[in-house]
Every structure is written in C-alpha cells, then in structure tokens.
Amino acid sequence: MIRVVLVGAAGRMGRAVATAASADPEVEVVACVDRATTLGNPDAPGGVWSSDLSSVLGAGDVVIEFSGREGCLESARCCAERGAALVSGSTGLTEAEEAVVRESSGRTPVLRAANFSLGIAALRAALRVALAALPDWDIEIVERHHRRKADSPSGTALALADQALEARGLSRPALVHGRHGALGPRPADQIGMHAVRGGGWVGDHEVLLAGEAEWLELRHVAQDRGAFAHGALAGAKFLAGRPAGLYTLEHVIQGRVIR
Ligand code: NAD
C-alpha cells in the first residue's frame, strides 16, 4: 500500500485526488495538509488534517501537492529533508523557484508536470513520431478552454508548440497566434496557434498536421479534473521506492508502451 500525504487537500485538485484515491486499492491517503484557514471546509476529504506538512510526513511516504507556489516549495524542502517522494503539480513558479524544486530531486525522487494527464503524455509521444515521419507537413494547434481561463494560449498548448518548433528547428517567433487580413499564402516555416474560449470546457488540445492530400489530427480532451488526479496517482505509484532523481510523466508512460 502506498501512503500518500495530500498537500492542498481542501482545494479543487486536492479533492479530485482524494476522490480518485478512495477508489484505488493500491493507495491510502494517510494525511491531508492545507492552510489552517481552509480546515473544516465541509467539502474537504476526511482523515488526519494538519496545516504543517512536517508534522504528518514520514520517510517513504509520497506527497502529492497541488497547492500553489508556496506549498510547492514547502513540500520540496520538507520531502528532501525527510526522504519522502514528491509528486508536484503546482504551476506558475518562477524559473528560480523551479530550480529549487529541481534541486530537491538530488535528495529524493520528484515527479514534476505542468499537466498530469496521461493522455497528454501519450499525445506528446505520438506527436514525436508524427513530427519525425512528416517533416514537411503544416502544423496548426487548436486549444479550447472555459470562458474563465485567464491565460491564452494554455501552458500545455505552448509546450506542444515548443515540441513542434524544436522538431522543425524553429523558435517562438515562428508561432502565429490566429490570422486576420490579406496575409497571402501560408509560409512553411510557421506554426499556427488558435485559442478558443467559451462555456465550461476543461481542456481540449488538438495538433493538426496537414499534408498535400491528407491530414492528421492528434487530439486530447480532458473531461474533468479526474484526468489530472489519475495521472498524479499513477505518478505516486511510479515514484514509490525509486531512487532520488527528477522524473516526468514521460517516464511514467514509458514502462507501459508496447515496443
Ligand atoms: P485551489 O485554489 O482550488 O486549491 C489550492 C489549495 O492549496 C487551497 O485549498 C489552499 O488553501 C491550499 N494551499 C495554498 N497554499 C498552501 C500551503 N502553503 N500549504 C498548504 N496548502 C496550501 O487550486 P487548484 O485548482 O486545486 O490548483 C492548485 C495548483 O495546481 C495550481 O497551481 C494549479 O495551477 C495547479 N494545477 C495543476 C494541474 C496539473 O496537471 N499539473 C492541474 C490542475 C491544477
């Protein structure tokens, strides 16, 4: 049984991980950590609660954190001190803060991902094959998210674009965000990016590769936060018992790929 400590447990992702864990016989949430002000939230998962990770964390436990920058840094420091593994999903860290999290992986296993969907990890693996096989096809990326999303395009769409840019030997200025006006024929050395906003879409990413008389669509749709929660649990199972090091979801899915 893998002992999981949830940081940010009262939040939207923390609750989604707790729900997914309650249906998984291989993991047990042994403690929930959140800021004191959110303790007692009626929607929060049951069990042992604390506002202080160090008071509930044991060696060999796996921390799953979706708690924002501060909680992420506290978790990295505490896990490195205690020899507990860390599955970390908070976004919005500065490069210097990311470096602190990376450093903690010198002392303990750390799995860090900006998108914990296993489907997106598989899409990236499939995209690598398609980009190598179709080096002169046009690439357009379309992403759809709910109307409340503040940033466009999404971080995941940019990560997919970076993968395509690198494969083509291009850099960020080659990304064209939407098109308007008499632009003439499409140059080969550009990648189109289109951010659609509206309704309640959780996350929809589509990479289109267009050839002369055919085209290919690689598309992933996240229906709810359960997609990220299941990826985080798969990550916890992958990390349990591993040596110190920095891991990604690519490592998690590699073992599952039929060669
Ligand atoms: P949320 O605001 O609903 O929940 C965050 C929770 O963390 C809150 O309950 C808050 O009280 C708690 N918290 C804040 N600081 C803390 C600290 N120092 N110690 C302990 N708890 C603390 O947010 P959310 O939607 O659950 O997202 C949380 C983070 O995860 C964000 O950074 C978000 O961007 C990220 N996220 C990542 C993925 C992914 O796949 N990697 C998916 C969804 C969200």
Coordinates of N, CA and C in Angstrom, one line a residue, residues 5-236:
V5 N 0.4 11.5 1.3 CA 0.1 12.8 2.0 C -0.3 13.8 1.0
L6 N -1.5 14.4 1.1 CA -2.0 15.3 0.2 C -1.8 16.7 0.6
V7 N -1.1 17.5 -0.2 CA -0.9 19.0 0.2 C -1.8 19.8 -0.7
G8 N -2.5 20.7 -0.1 CA -3.6 21.5 -0.9 C -4.8 20.7 -0.9
A9 N -5.0 19.8 0.1 CA -6.1 18.8 0.1 C -7.5 19.4 0.1
A10 N -7.7 20.7 0.5 CA -9.0 21.2 0.5 C -9.4 21.9 -0.8
G11 N -8.4 22.0 -1.7 CA -8.6 22.7 -3.0 C -9.2 21.8 -4.0
R12 N -9.5 22.4 -5.2 CA -10.2 21.6 -6.3 C -9.4 20.4 -6.7
M13 N -8.1 20.5 -6.9 CA -7.3 19.3 -7.3 C -7.1 18.4 -6.1
G14 N -6.9 18.9 -4.9 CA -6.7 18.1 -3.8 C -7.9 17.2 -3.6
R15 N -9.1 17.8 -3.7 CA -10.3 17.0 -3.5 C -10.5 15.9 -4.7
A16 N -10.1 16.3 -5.9 CA -10.2 15.3 -7.0 C -9.2 14.2 -6.8
V17 N -8.0 14.4 -6.2 CA -7.1 13.4 -5.9 C -7.6 12.5 -4.8
A18 N -8.2 13.1 -3.8 CA -8.8 12.3 -2.7 C -9.9 11.4 -3.2
T19 N -10.7 11.9 -4.1 CA -11.8 11.1 -4.7 C -11.3 9.9 -5.5
A20 N -10.3 10.2 -6.3 CA -9.7 9.1 -7.1 C -9.0 8.1 -6.2
A21 N -8.3 8.6 -5.2 CA -7.6 7.7 -4.3 C -8.5 6.8 -3.5
S22 N -9.7 7.3 -3.2 CA -10.7 6.5 -2.4 C -11.1 5.3 -3.2
A23 N -11.0 5.3 -4.5 CA -11.4 4.2 -5.3 C -10.3 3.3 -5.8
D24 N -9.1 3.6 -5.2 CA -7.9 2.9 -5.7 C -7.3 2.0 -4.5
P25 N -7.3 0.7 -4.7 CA -6.9 -0.1 -3.5 C -5.4 -0.1 -3.3
E26 N -4.6 0.5 -4.2 CA -3.1 0.5 -4.1 C -2.6 1.7 -3.3
V27 N -3.5 2.7 -3.0 CA -3.0 3.9 -2.3 C -3.9 4.2 -1.1
E28 N -3.3 4.8 -0.1 CA -4.1 5.2 1.0 C -3.7 6.7 1.4
V29 N -4.7 7.6 1.4 CA -4.3 9.0 1.9 C -4.3 8.9 3.4
V30 N -3.0 9.1 3.9 CA -2.8 8.9 5.4 C -2.9 10.3 6.0
A31 N -2.8 11.4 5.3 CA -2.9 12.7 5.9 C -3.2 13.8 4.9
C32 N -3.9 14.8 5.3 CA -4.3 15.9 4.4 C -3.7 17.2 5.0
V33 N -3.0 18.0 4.1 CA -2.4 19.2 4.6 C -3.0 20.4 3.8
D34 N -3.4 21.4 4.5 CA -3.8 22.6 3.8 C -3.6 23.8 4.8
R35 N -3.8 25.0 4.3 CA -3.7 26.2 5.1 C -4.7 26.1 6.2
A36 N -4.4 26.6 7.4 CA -5.3 26.5 8.5 C -6.7 27.1 8.2
T37 N -6.7 28.2 7.4 CA -7.9 28.9 7.2 C -9.0 28.0 6.5
T38 N -8.5 27.0 5.7 CA -9.4 26.2 4.9 C -9.8 24.9 5.7
L39 N -9.2 24.7 6.8 CA -9.5 23.5 7.6 C -11.0 23.6 8.0
G40 N -11.7 22.5 8.0 CA -13.1 22.5 8.4 C -14.0 22.7 7.2
N41 N -13.5 22.9 6.0 CA -14.3 23.1 4.8 C -15.1 21.8 4.6
P42 N -16.5 21.9 4.6 CA -17.3 20.7 4.5 C -17.1 19.9 3.3
D43 N -16.6 20.4 2.2 CA -16.3 19.6 1.0 C -15.0 18.9 1.1
A44 N -14.2 19.2 2.1 CA -12.8 18.6 2.2 C -12.9 17.1 2.5
P45 N -11.9 16.3 2.0 CA -11.8 14.9 2.4 C -11.6 14.7 3.9
G46 N -12.1 13.5 4.4 CA -11.9 13.2 5.8 C -10.5 12.8 6.1
G47 N -10.3 12.3 7.4 CA -9.0 11.8 7.8 C -8.2 12.8 8.6
V48 N -6.9 12.5 8.7 CA -6.0 13.3 9.6 C -5.7 14.6 8.8
W49 N -5.9 15.8 9.5 CA -5.7 17.1 8.9 C -4.6 17.8 9.6
S50 N -3.8 18.6 8.9 CA -2.8 19.5 9.5 C -2.5 20.7 8.6
S51 N -2.0 21.7 9.2 CA -1.6 22.9 8.3 C -0.1 22.8 8.2
D52 N 0.6 21.8 8.8 CA 2.0 21.7 8.8 C 2.5 20.3 8.3
L53 N 3.0 20.3 7.0 CA 3.4 19.0 6.4 C 4.4 18.3 7.3
S54 N 5.4 19.0 7.9 CA 6.5 18.2 8.6 C 5.9 17.5 9.8
S55 N 4.8 17.9 10.3 CA 4.2 17.2 11.5 C 3.5 15.9 11.1
V56 N 3.2 15.6 9.8 CA 2.5 14.4 9.5 C 3.3 13.5 8.5
L57 N 4.4 14.0 8.0 CA 5.2 13.3 6.9 C 6.2 12.3 7.5
G58 N 6.1 11.1 7.0 CA 7.1 10.1 7.4 C 8.0 9.7 6.2
A59 N 9.2 9.1 6.5 CA 10.1 8.6 5.4 C 9.3 7.5 4.6
G60 N 9.5 7.5 3.3 CA 8.8 6.5 2.5 C 7.4 6.9 2.1
D61 N 6.8 8.0 2.7 CA 5.5 8.5 2.2 C 5.7 9.1 0.8
V62 N 4.6 9.2 0.1 CA 4.6 10.0 -1.2 C 3.7 11.2 -1.0
V63 N 4.3 12.4 -1.2 CA 3.5 13.6 -1.1 C 2.9 13.9 -2.5
I64 N 1.6 14.2 -2.6 CA 1.0 14.7 -3.8 C 0.6 16.2 -3.5
E65 N 1.2 17.1 -4.2 CA 0.8 18.5 -3.9 C 0.3 19.2 -5.1
F66 N -0.9 19.9 -4.9 CA -1.5 20.8 -5.9 C -1.9 22.0 -5.0
S67 N -0.9 22.9 -4.7 CA -1.2 23.9 -3.6 C -0.7 25.3 -3.9
G68 N -0.2 25.5 -5.1 CA 0.4 26.8 -5.5 C 1.9 26.9 -5.1
R69 N 2.4 28.0 -5.4 CA 3.9 28.2 -5.4 C 4.5 27.9 -4.0
E70 N 3.9 28.6 -3.0 CA 4.4 28.4 -1.6 C 4.3 27.0 -1.1
G71 N 3.2 26.4 -1.3 CA 3.0 25.0 -0.9 C 3.9 24.0 -1.6
C72 N 4.2 24.3 -2.9 CA 5.1 23.5 -3.7 C 6.5 23.6 -3.1
L73 N 7.0 24.8 -2.8 CA 8.3 25.0 -2.3 C 8.5 24.4 -0.9
E74 N 7.5 24.6 -0.1 CA 7.5 23.9 1.3 C 7.5 22.4 1.1
S75 N 6.8 21.9 0.2 CA 6.7 20.4 0.0 C 8.1 19.9 -0.4
A76 N 8.7 20.6 -1.4 CA 10.0 20.2 -1.9 C 11.0 20.2 -0.8
R77 N 11.0 21.2 0.0 CA 12.0 21.3 1.1 C 11.8 20.2 2.1
C78 N 10.5 20.0 2.5 CA 10.2 19.0 3.5 C 10.5 17.6 3.0
C79 N 10.1 17.3 1.8 CA 10.3 16.0 1.2 C 11.8 15.6 1.2
A80 N 12.6 16.6 0.8 CA 14.1 16.4 0.7 C 14.6 16.1 2.1
E81 N 14.1 16.8 3.1 CA 14.6 16.6 4.5 C 14.3 15.2 5.0
R82 N 13.0 14.8 4.7 CA 12.5 13.6 5.2 C 12.7 12.3 4.4
G83 N 13.2 12.5 3.1 CA 13.3 11.4 2.2 C 12.0 10.8 1.8
A84 N 11.0 11.7 1.6 CA 9.7 11.4 1.1 C 9.6 11.7 -0.4
A85 N 9.0 10.9 -1.2 CA 8.9 11.2 -2.6 C 7.9 12.3 -2.8
L86 N 8.0 13.1 -3.9 CA 7.1 14.2 -4.2 C 6.6 14.2 -5.6
V87 N 5.2 14.2 -5.7 CA 4.5 14.3 -7.0 C 4.0 15.8 -6.9
S88 N 4.5 16.6 -7.8 CA 4.2 18.1 -7.7 C 3.6 18.6 -9.0
G89 N 2.4 19.3 -8.8 CA 1.7 19.8 -10.0 C 1.4 21.2 -10.0
S90 N 1.8 22.0 -9.0 CA 1.5 23.4 -8.9 C 2.2 24.1 -10.1
T91 N 1.5 25.1 -10.7 CA 2.0 25.9 -11.8 C 2.3 27.3 -11.4
G92 N 2.9 28.1 -12.3 CA 3.1 29.5 -12.0 C 4.4 29.8 -11.2
L93 N 5.3 28.8 -11.1 CA 6.5 29.0 -10.4 C 7.5 29.8 -11.3
T94 N 8.3 30.7 -10.7 CA 9.3 31.4 -11.4 C 10.4 30.4 -11.8
E95 N 11.3 30.8 -12.7 CA 12.4 29.8 -13.1 C 13.3 29.5 -11.8
A96 N 13.5 30.6 -11.0 CA 14.3 30.3 -9.8 C 13.6 29.3 -8.8
E97 N 12.3 29.4 -8.7 CA 11.6 28.5 -7.9 C 11.6 27.1 -8.4
E98 N 11.5 27.0 -9.8 CA 11.6 25.7 -10.4 C 12.9 25.1 -10.1
A99 N 14.0 25.9 -10.1 CA 15.3 25.4 -9.8 C 15.4 24.8 -8.4
V100 N 14.7 25.5 -7.4 CA 14.7 24.9 -6.0 C 14.0 23.6 -6.0
V101 N 12.9 23.4 -6.7 CA 12.2 22.1 -6.8 C 13.1 21.1 -7.4
R102 N 13.8 21.5 -8.5 CA 14.7 20.5 -9.2 C 15.8 20.1 -8.3
E103 N 16.3 21.1 -7.5 CA 17.4 20.7 -6.5 C 17.0 19.7 -5.5
S104 N 15.8 19.7 -5.1 CA 15.3 18.8 -4.1 C 15.4 17.3 -4.6
S105 N 15.4 17.2 -6.0 CA 15.4 15.9 -6.6 C 16.8 15.2 -6.4
G106 N 17.8 16.0 -6.0 CA 19.1 15.4 -5.7 C 19.0 14.5 -4.4
R107 N 18.0 14.8 -3.6 CA 17.9 14.0 -2.3 C 16.7 13.1 -2.3
T108 N 15.8 13.2 -3.2 CA 14.6 12.4 -3.1 C 13.9 12.3 -4.5
P109 N 13.1 11.3 -4.8 CA 12.5 11.3 -6.1 C 11.4 12.3 -6.2
V110 N 11.4 13.1 -7.4 CA 10.5 14.1 -7.6 C 9.9 14.0 -9.0
L111 N 8.6 14.0 -9.1 CA 7.9 13.9 -10.4 C 7.2 15.3 -10.5
R112 N 7.6 16.0 -11.6 CA 7.0 17.4 -11.7 C 6.4 17.4 -13.1
A113 N 5.1 17.9 -13.2 CA 4.5 18.0 -14.5 C 3.5 19.2 -14.5
A114 N 3.5 20.0 -15.5 CA 2.5 21.1 -15.6 C 1.1 20.6 -16.1
N115 N 1.1 19.4 -16.6 CA -0.2 18.8 -17.0 C -0.1 17.3 -16.6
F116 N -0.9 16.9 -15.6 CA -0.8 15.5 -15.2 C -1.6 14.5 -15.9
S117 N -2.2 14.9 -17.1 CA -3.0 14.0 -17.8 C -2.1 12.9 -18.5
L118 N -2.4 11.7 -18.3 CA -1.6 10.6 -19.0 C -1.9 10.7 -20.5
G119 N -3.1 11.1 -20.9 CA -3.5 11.2 -22.3 C -2.6 12.3 -23.0
I120 N -2.3 13.4 -22.3 CA -1.4 14.4 -22.9 C 0.0 13.9 -23.0
A121 N 0.4 13.1 -22.0 CA 1.8 12.5 -22.1 C 1.9 11.6 -23.3
A122 N 0.8 10.8 -23.6 CA 0.8 9.9 -24.7 C 0.7 10.6 -26.0
L123 N -0.1 11.8 -26.0 CA -0.2 12.6 -27.2 C 1.2 13.1 -27.6
R124 N 2.0 13.5 -26.6 CA 3.3 14.1 -26.9 C 4.2 13.0 -27.5
A125 N 4.1 11.8 -27.0 CA 4.9 10.7 -27.5 C 4.5 10.4 -29.0
A126 N 3.1 10.4 -29.2 CA 2.7 10.2 -30.6 C 3.1 11.3 -31.5
L127 N 3.1 12.6 -31.0 CA 3.5 13.7 -31.8 C 4.9 13.6 -32.2
R128 N 5.8 13.1 -31.3 CA 7.2 13.0 -31.6 C 7.4 12.1 -32.8
V129 N 6.6 11.0 -32.9 CA 6.7 10.0 -34.0 C 6.2 10.7 -35.3
A130 N 5.0 11.4 -35.2 CA 4.4 12.1 -36.3 C 5.3 13.2 -36.9
L131 N 5.9 14.0 -36.0 CA 6.8 15.1 -36.5 C 8.0 14.5 -37.2
A132 N 8.5 13.4 -36.8 CA 9.7 12.8 -37.4 C 9.3 12.2 -38.8
A133 N 8.1 11.6 -38.8 CA 7.7 11.0 -40.1 C 7.2 11.9 -41.1
L134 N 6.7 13.1 -40.7 CA 6.1 14.1 -41.7 C 6.8 15.4 -41.6
P135 N 8.0 15.5 -41.9 CA 8.8 16.7 -41.6 C 8.4 17.9 -42.4
D136 N 7.6 17.8 -43.5 CA 7.3 19.0 -44.3 C 5.8 19.3 -44.2
W137 N 5.0 18.7 -43.3 CA 3.6 19.0 -43.2 C 3.4 20.2 -42.4
D138 N 2.3 21.0 -42.7 CA 2.0 22.2 -42.0 C 1.4 21.8 -40.6
I139 N 1.8 22.6 -39.6 CA 1.3 22.3 -38.2 C 0.5 23.5 -37.7
E140 N -0.7 23.1 -37.2 CA -1.6 24.1 -36.6 C -2.1 23.5 -35.2
I141 N -2.1 24.3 -34.2 CA -2.6 23.9 -32.9 C -3.8 24.6 -32.5
V142 N -4.9 23.9 -32.1 CA -6.1 24.5 -31.7 C -6.4 24.0 -30.2
E143 N -6.6 25.0 -29.3 CA -6.9 24.6 -28.0 C -8.2 25.3 -27.5
R144 N -9.0 24.6 -26.7 CA -10.3 25.1 -26.3 C -10.4 25.0 -24.8
H145 N -10.8 26.1 -24.1 CA -10.9 26.1 -22.7 C -12.1 27.0 -22.3
H146 N -12.5 26.8 -21.0 CA -13.7 27.5 -20.4 C -13.5 29.1 -20.5
R147 N -14.6 29.8 -20.4 CA -14.5 31.2 -20.5 C -13.8 32.0 -19.4
R148 N -13.6 31.3 -18.3 CA -12.9 32.0 -17.1 C -11.4 31.9 -17.2
K149 N -10.8 31.1 -18.2 CA -9.4 30.9 -18.2 C -8.7 32.3 -18.5
A150 N -7.7 32.6 -17.7 CA -7.1 33.9 -17.8 C -6.0 34.0 -18.9
D151 N -5.2 32.9 -19.1 CA -4.1 33.0 -20.0 C -4.4 32.3 -21.3
S152 N -3.9 32.8 -22.4 CA -4.0 32.3 -23.7 C -2.7 32.5 -24.5
P153 N -2.3 31.5 -25.2 CA -2.8 30.1 -25.2 C -2.4 29.4 -23.9
S154 N -2.9 28.2 -23.7 CA -2.7 27.5 -22.5 C -1.2 27.0 -22.4
G155 N -0.7 26.8 -21.2 CA 0.7 26.3 -21.0 C 0.9 25.0 -21.7
T156 N -0.1 24.1 -21.7 CA 0.0 22.9 -22.4 C 0.1 23.1 -23.9
A157 N -0.7 24.0 -24.5 CA -0.6 24.3 -25.9 C 0.8 24.8 -26.3
L158 N 1.4 25.7 -25.4 CA 2.7 26.2 -25.7 C 3.7 25.1 -25.6
A159 N 3.6 24.1 -24.7 CA 4.5 23.0 -24.6 C 4.4 22.2 -25.8
L160 N 3.2 22.0 -26.4 CA 3.1 21.2 -27.6 C 3.8 22.0 -28.8
A161 N 3.5 23.3 -28.8 CA 4.2 24.2 -29.8 C 5.7 24.1 -29.7
D162 N 6.2 24.2 -28.5 CA 7.7 24.1 -28.3 C 8.2 22.8 -28.9
Q163 N 7.5 21.7 -28.6 CA 7.9 20.4 -29.2 C 8.0 20.4 -30.7
A164 N 6.9 21.0 -31.3 CA 6.9 21.1 -32.8 C 8.0 22.0 -33.3
L165 N 8.1 23.2 -32.6 CA 9.2 24.2 -33.1 C 10.5 23.5 -33.1
E166 N 10.8 22.8 -32.0 CA 12.2 22.2 -31.8 C 12.4 21.2 -33.0
A167 N 11.3 20.4 -33.2 CA 11.5 19.3 -34.3 C 11.7 20.0 -35.6
R168 N 11.2 21.2 -35.8 CA 11.4 21.9 -37.1 C 12.6 22.8 -37.2
G169 N 13.3 22.9 -36.1 CA 14.4 23.8 -36.0 C 14.0 25.3 -36.0
L170 N 12.8 25.6 -35.4 CA 12.3 26.9 -35.4 C 12.3 27.4 -33.9
S171 N 12.0 28.7 -33.7 CA 11.8 29.2 -32.3 C 10.5 30.0 -32.2
R172 N 10.3 30.5 -31.0 CA 8.9 31.1 -30.7 C 8.4 32.1 -31.7
P173 N 9.3 33.0 -32.3 CA 8.7 34.0 -33.3 C 8.0 33.3 -34.4
A174 N 8.3 32.0 -34.7 CA 7.6 31.3 -35.8 C 6.2 30.9 -35.4
L175 N 5.8 31.2 -34.2 CA 4.4 30.9 -33.7 C 3.5 32.0 -34.2
V176 N 2.4 31.7 -34.9 CA 1.5 32.7 -35.4 C 0.2 32.6 -34.6
H177 N -0.2 33.6 -33.8 CA -1.4 33.5 -32.9 C -2.6 34.0 -33.7
G178 N -3.4 33.1 -34.3 CA -4.6 33.5 -35.0 C -4.2 34.2 -36.3
R179 N -5.1 34.4 -37.3 CA -4.8 35.0 -38.5 C -5.9 36.0 -38.9
H180 N -5.5 37.1 -39.5 CA -6.6 38.1 -39.9 C -6.0 38.9 -41.0
G181 N -6.8 39.1 -42.1 CA -6.3 40.1 -43.1 C -5.7 39.3 -44.3
A182 N -5.3 40.1 -45.3 CA -4.7 39.6 -46.6 C -3.3 39.2 -46.4
L183 N -3.1 38.0 -45.8 CA -1.7 37.6 -45.4 C -1.0 36.9 -46.5
G184 N -1.7 36.5 -47.5 CA -1.1 35.7 -48.6 C -1.0 34.3 -48.2
P185 N -0.2 33.5 -49.1 CA -0.1 32.1 -48.8 C 0.6 31.8 -47.5
R186 N 0.3 30.7 -46.9 CA 0.9 30.3 -45.6 C 2.4 29.9 -45.8
P187 N 3.3 30.6 -45.1 CA 4.7 30.1 -45.2 C 4.9 28.8 -44.5
A188 N 5.8 28.0 -45.0 CA 6.1 26.7 -44.5 C 6.6 26.7 -43.1
D189 N 7.5 27.8 -42.8 CA 8.2 27.9 -41.6 C 7.4 28.6 -40.5
Q190 N 6.1 28.3 -40.3 CA 5.3 28.9 -39.2 C 4.4 27.8 -38.6
I191 N 4.1 28.0 -37.4 CA 3.1 27.1 -36.7 C 2.0 28.0 -36.2
G192 N 0.7 27.6 -36.6 CA -0.4 28.4 -36.2 C -0.9 28.0 -34.9
M193 N -1.4 28.9 -34.1 CA -1.9 28.7 -32.7 C -3.2 29.4 -32.6
H194 N -4.3 28.6 -32.1 CA -5.6 29.2 -32.1 C -6.2 28.8 -30.7
A195 N -6.6 29.8 -29.9 CA -7.1 29.6 -28.6 C -8.6 30.0 -28.6
V196 N -9.4 29.0 -28.5 CA -10.9 29.1 -28.5 C -11.4 29.2 -27.0
R197 N -12.2 30.2 -26.6 CA -12.7 30.3 -25.3 C -14.2 30.4 -25.2
G198 N -14.8 29.6 -24.2 CA -16.2 29.7 -24.1 C -16.7 28.6 -23.2
G199 N -17.9 28.7 -22.6 CA -18.6 27.7 -21.9 C -17.7 27.1 -20.8
G200 N -17.8 25.8 -20.6 CA -17.2 25.1 -19.4 C -16.1 24.1 -19.8
W201 N -15.6 24.2 -21.1 CA -14.5 23.2 -21.5 C -13.4 23.1 -20.4
V202 N -13.1 21.9 -20.0 CA -12.0 21.8 -19.0 C -10.6 21.9 -19.7
G203 N -10.5 21.2 -20.9 CA -9.2 21.3 -21.6 C -9.2 20.5 -22.8
D204 N -9.0 21.1 -24.0 CA -9.1 20.4 -25.3 C -7.9 20.9 -26.1
H205 N -7.0 19.9 -26.5 CA -5.8 20.3 -27.3 C -5.7 19.4 -28.5
E206 N -5.5 20.1 -29.6 CA -5.6 19.4 -30.9 C -4.3 19.9 -31.7
V207 N -3.5 18.9 -32.2 CA -2.4 19.3 -33.1 C -2.8 18.7 -34.5
L208 N -2.9 19.6 -35.5 CA -3.2 19.3 -36.8 C -1.9 19.3 -37.7
L209 N -1.7 18.2 -38.4 CA -0.6 18.1 -39.3 C -1.2 17.9 -40.7
A210 N -1.0 18.9 -41.6 CA -1.7 18.9 -42.9 C -0.7 18.7 -44.0
G211 N -0.9 17.6 -44.8 CA -0.1 17.3 -46.0 C -0.8 17.7 -47.3
E212 N -0.4 17.2 -48.4 CA -0.9 17.6 -49.7 C -2.4 17.2 -49.9
A213 N -2.6 15.9 -49.7 CA -4.0 15.3 -50.0 C -4.5 14.6 -48.7
E214 N -3.9 14.9 -47.6 CA -4.3 14.2 -46.4 C -3.9 15.0 -45.2
W215 N -4.6 14.8 -44.0 CA -4.1 15.4 -42.8 C -4.4 14.5 -41.6
L216 N -3.7 14.9 -40.6 CA -3.7 14.0 -39.4 C -4.1 14.9 -38.2
E217 N -5.0 14.4 -37.3 CA -5.3 15.2 -36.1 C -4.9 14.4 -34.9
L218 N -4.2 15.0 -34.0 CA -3.9 14.3 -32.7 C -4.6 15.2 -31.6
R219 N -5.6 14.6 -31.0 CA -6.4 15.5 -30.1 C -6.6 14.8 -28.7
H220 N -6.6 15.6 -27.7 CA -6.8 15.1 -26.3 C -7.9 16.0 -25.7
V221 N -8.9 15.4 -25.1 CA -9.9 16.1 -24.3 C -9.9 15.7 -22.9
A222 N -9.8 16.6 -22.0 CA -9.9 16.3 -20.5 C -11.3 16.6 -20.1
Q223 N -12.0 15.7 -19.6 CA -13.5 15.9 -19.3 C -13.6 16.5 -17.9
D224 N -12.8 16.2 -16.9 CA -12.8 16.9 -15.7 C -11.5 16.7 -15.0
R225 N -11.3 17.2 -13.7 CA -10.0 17.2 -13.0 C -9.6 15.8 -12.7
G226 N -10.5 14.8 -12.8 CA -10.2 13.4 -12.5 C -9.0 13.0 -13.4
A227 N -9.0 13.6 -14.6 CA -7.9 13.2 -15.6 C -6.5 13.5 -14.9
F228 N -6.4 14.7 -14.3 CA -5.1 15.0 -13.7 C -4.9 14.2 -12.4
A229 N -6.0 14.0 -11.7 CA -5.9 13.2 -10.4 C -5.4 11.8 -10.7
H230 N -5.9 11.1 -11.7 CA -5.5 9.8 -12.0 C -4.0 9.8 -12.5
G231 N -3.6 10.8 -13.2 CA -2.2 10.9 -13.6 C -1.3 11.0 -12.4
A232 N -1.7 11.8 -11.4 CA -0.9 12.1 -10.2 C -0.8 10.8 -9.4
L233 N -1.9 10.0 -9.3 CA -1.8 8.7 -8.6 C -0.9 7.7 -9.3
A234 N -1.0 7.7 -10.7 CA -0.1 6.9 -11.4 C 1.4 7.3 -11.1
G235 N 1.6 8.6 -11.0 CA 2.9 9.1 -10.7 C 3.4 8.7 -9.3
A236 N 2.5 8.7 -8.3 CA 2.8 8.3 -6.9 C 3.2 6.8 -6.9

